[in-house]
């Protein structure tokens, strides 16, 4: 065990390993052609996206052993460039894109659609787990 770990660990406590590790990216803001109603077609609307990925905890201090935040952002931008009717569909596609990485065991995606209902914040949330 290295000296720093011995200093930080109180005496008598066992060495712990990570039980759960998450990668989080909140408040991703995109403009998307989204909506089921004909008045929404072709009219970009703001979405606020929140993503929590459960991942296999990294063993080494190496970016290749985690899910890079920029990939979440890139997936969200890719989906925002497409015409999608439902935010539920958008959320599910984003979660599945993240789950395509073997390191990701679960993806939770929440999408807020601020302009959907006047005076309210509408949204959806989905959580998909690898089987």
JSON list of C-alpha atoms in Angstrom, two decimals, residues 43-107:
[
{"chain": "A", "resi": 43, "resn": "UNK", "atom": "CA", "xyz": [-38.88, 24.68, -35.07]},
{"chain": "A", "resi": 44, "resn": "UNK", "atom": "CA", "xyz": [-35.76, 24.07, -32.96]},
{"chain": "A", "resi": 45, "resn": "UNK", "atom": "CA", "xyz": [-36.51, 23.89, -29.25]},
{"chain": "A", "resi": 46, "resn": "UNK", "atom": "CA", "xyz": [-34.14, 23.92, -26.29]},
{"chain": "A", "resi": 47, "resn": "UNK", "atom": "CA", "xyz": [-33.51, 20.72, -24.37]},
{"chain": "A", "resi": 48, "resn": "UNK", "atom": "CA", "xyz": [-31.57, 20.38, -21.12]},
{"chain": "A", "resi": 49, "resn": "UNK", "atom": "CA", "xyz": [-30.04, 16.95, -20.78]},
{"chain": "A", "resi": 50, "resn": "UNK", "atom": "CA", "xyz": [-28.71, 15.23, -17.66]},
{"chain": "A", "resi": 51, "resn": "UNK", "atom": "CA", "xyz": [-26.78, 11.96, -17.94]},
{"chain": "A", "resi": 52, "resn": "UNK", "atom": "CA", "xyz": [-25.56, 9.56, -15.24]},
{"chain": "A", "resi": 53, "resn": "UNK", "atom": "CA", "xyz": [-23.58, 6.54, -16.38]},
{"chain": "A", "resi": 54, "resn": "UNK", "atom": "CA", "xyz": [-22.66, 3.70, -14.04]},
{"chain": "A", "resi": 55, "resn": "UNK", "atom": "CA", "xyz": [-19.33, 2.37, -15.20]},
{"chain": "A", "resi": 56, "resn": "UNK", "atom": "CA", "xyz": [-16.84, -0.32, -14.30]},
{"chain": "A", "resi": 57, "resn": "UNK", "atom": "CA", "xyz": [-14.54, 1.49, -11.84]},
{"chain": "A", "resi": 58, "resn": "UNK", "atom": "CA", "xyz": [-11.16, 2.31, -13.39]},
{"chain": "A", "resi": 59, "resn": "UNK", "atom": "CA", "xyz": [-8.21, 0.33, -12.07]},
{"chain": "A", "resi": 60, "resn": "UNK", "atom": "CA", "xyz": [-5.59, 2.79, -13.30]},
{"chain": "A", "resi": 61, "resn": "UNK", "atom": "CA", "xyz": [-5.46, 6.56, -13.65]},
{"chain": "A", "resi": 62, "resn": "UNK", "atom": "CA", "xyz": [-6.07, 6.31, -17.39]},
{"chain": "A", "resi": 63, "resn": "UNK", "atom": "CA", "xyz": [-8.78, 7.96, -19.52]},
{"chain": "A", "resi": 64, "resn": "UNK", "atom": "CA", "xyz": [-9.19, 4.77, -21.54]},
{"chain": "A", "resi": 65, "resn": "UNK", "atom": "CA", "xyz": [-10.64, 3.12, -18.43]},
{"chain": "A", "resi": 66, "resn": "UNK", "atom": "CA", "xyz": [-13.59, 5.47, -18.13]},
{"chain": "A", "resi": 67, "resn": "UNK", "atom": "CA", "xyz": [-16.26, 7.07, -20.31]},
{"chain": "A", "resi": 68, "resn": "UNK", "atom": "CA", "xyz": [-15.08, 10.49, -21.49]},
{"chain": "A", "resi": 69, "resn": "UNK", "atom": "CA", "xyz": [-17.60, 13.28, -20.80]},
{"chain": "A", "resi": 70, "resn": "UNK", "atom": "CA", "xyz": [-17.05, 14.67, -24.28]},
{"chain": "A", "resi": 71, "resn": "UNK", "atom": "CA", "xyz": [-18.53, 11.47, -25.78]},
{"chain": "A", "resi": 72, "resn": "UNK", "atom": "CA", "xyz": [-21.81, 12.08, -23.93]},
{"chain": "A", "resi": 73, "resn": "UNK", "atom": "CA", "xyz": [-21.88, 15.62, -25.26]},
{"chain": "A", "resi": 74, "resn": "UNK", "atom": "CA", "xyz": [-21.09, 14.46, -28.80]},
{"chain": "A", "resi": 75, "resn": "UNK", "atom": "CA", "xyz": [-23.89, 11.84, -28.69]},
{"chain": "A", "resi": 76, "resn": "UNK", "atom": "CA", "xyz": [-26.38, 14.49, -27.50]},
{"chain": "A", "resi": 77, "resn": "UNK", "atom": "CA", "xyz": [-25.36, 16.85, -30.30]},
{"chain": "A", "resi": 78, "resn": "UNK", "atom": "CA", "xyz": [-25.64, 14.06, -32.87]},
{"chain": "A", "resi": 79, "resn": "UNK", "atom": "CA", "xyz": [-29.19, 13.26, -31.75]},
{"chain": "A", "resi": 80, "resn": "UNK", "atom": "CA", "xyz": [-30.11, 16.96, -31.66]},
{"chain": "A", "resi": 81, "resn": "UNK", "atom": "CA", "xyz": [-29.20, 17.20, -35.35]},
{"chain": "A", "resi": 82, "resn": "UNK", "atom": "CA", "xyz": [-31.92, 14.65, -36.20]},
{"chain": "A", "resi": 83, "resn": "UNK", "atom": "CA", "xyz": [-35.70, 15.10, -36.38]},
{"chain": "A", "resi": 84, "resn": "UNK", "atom": "CA", "xyz": [-37.15, 13.19, -33.41]},
{"chain": "A", "resi": 85, "resn": "UNK", "atom": "CA", "xyz": [-40.80, 13.36, -32.36]},
{"chain": "A", "resi": 86, "resn": "UNK", "atom": "CA", "xyz": [-40.58, 12.32, -28.70]},
{"chain": "A", "resi": 87, "resn": "UNK", "atom": "CA", "xyz": [-38.15, 13.30, -25.96]},
{"chain": "A", "resi": 88, "resn": "UNK", "atom": "CA", "xyz": [-38.62, 9.75, -24.65]},
{"chain": "A", "resi": 89, "resn": "UNK", "atom": "CA", "xyz": [-37.15, 8.48, -27.93]},
{"chain": "A", "resi": 90, "resn": "UNK", "atom": "CA", "xyz": [-34.29, 10.98, -27.68]},
{"chain": "A", "resi": 91, "resn": "UNK", "atom": "CA", "xyz": [-33.54, 9.87, -24.09]},
{"chain": "A", "resi": 92, "resn": "UNK", "atom": "CA", "xyz": [-33.65, 6.18, -24.97]},
{"chain": "A", "resi": 93, "resn": "UNK", "atom": "CA", "xyz": [-31.36, 6.62, -27.98]},
{"chain": "A", "resi": 94, "resn": "UNK", "atom": "CA", "xyz": [-28.86, 8.62, -25.94]},
{"chain": "A", "resi": 95, "resn": "UNK", "atom": "CA", "xyz": [-28.84, 6.00, -23.18]},
{"chain": "A", "resi": 96, "resn": "UNK", "atom": "CA", "xyz": [-28.31, 3.19, -25.71]},
{"chain": "A", "resi": 97, "resn": "UNK", "atom": "CA", "xyz": [-25.48, 5.09, -27.44]},
{"chain": "A", "resi": 98, "resn": "UNK", "atom": "CA", "xyz": [-23.69, 5.32, -24.10]},
{"chain": "A", "resi": 99, "resn": "UNK", "atom": "CA", "xyz": [-24.41, 1.66, -23.25]},
{"chain": "A", "resi": 100, "resn": "UNK", "atom": "CA", "xyz": [-22.67, 0.65, -26.48]},
{"chain": "A", "resi": 101, "resn": "UNK", "atom": "CA", "xyz": [-19.41, 1.15, -24.55]},
{"chain": "A", "resi": 102, "resn": "UNK", "atom": "CA", "xyz": [-18.47, -2.02, -22.65]},
{"chain": "A", "resi": 103, "resn": "UNK", "atom": "CA", "xyz": [-17.45, 0.02, -19.58]},
{"chain": "A", "resi": 104, "resn": "UNK", "atom": "CA", "xyz": [-21.01, 1.35, -19.10]},
{"chain": "A", "resi": 105, "resn": "UNK", "atom": "CA", "xyz": [-23.31, -0.90, -17.07]},
{"chain": "A", "resi": 106, "resn": "UNK", "atom": "CA", "xyz": [-26.27, 1.47, -16.71]},
{"chain": "A", "resi": 107, "resn": "UNK", "atom": "CA", "xyz": [-27.34, 4.74, -18.29]}
]
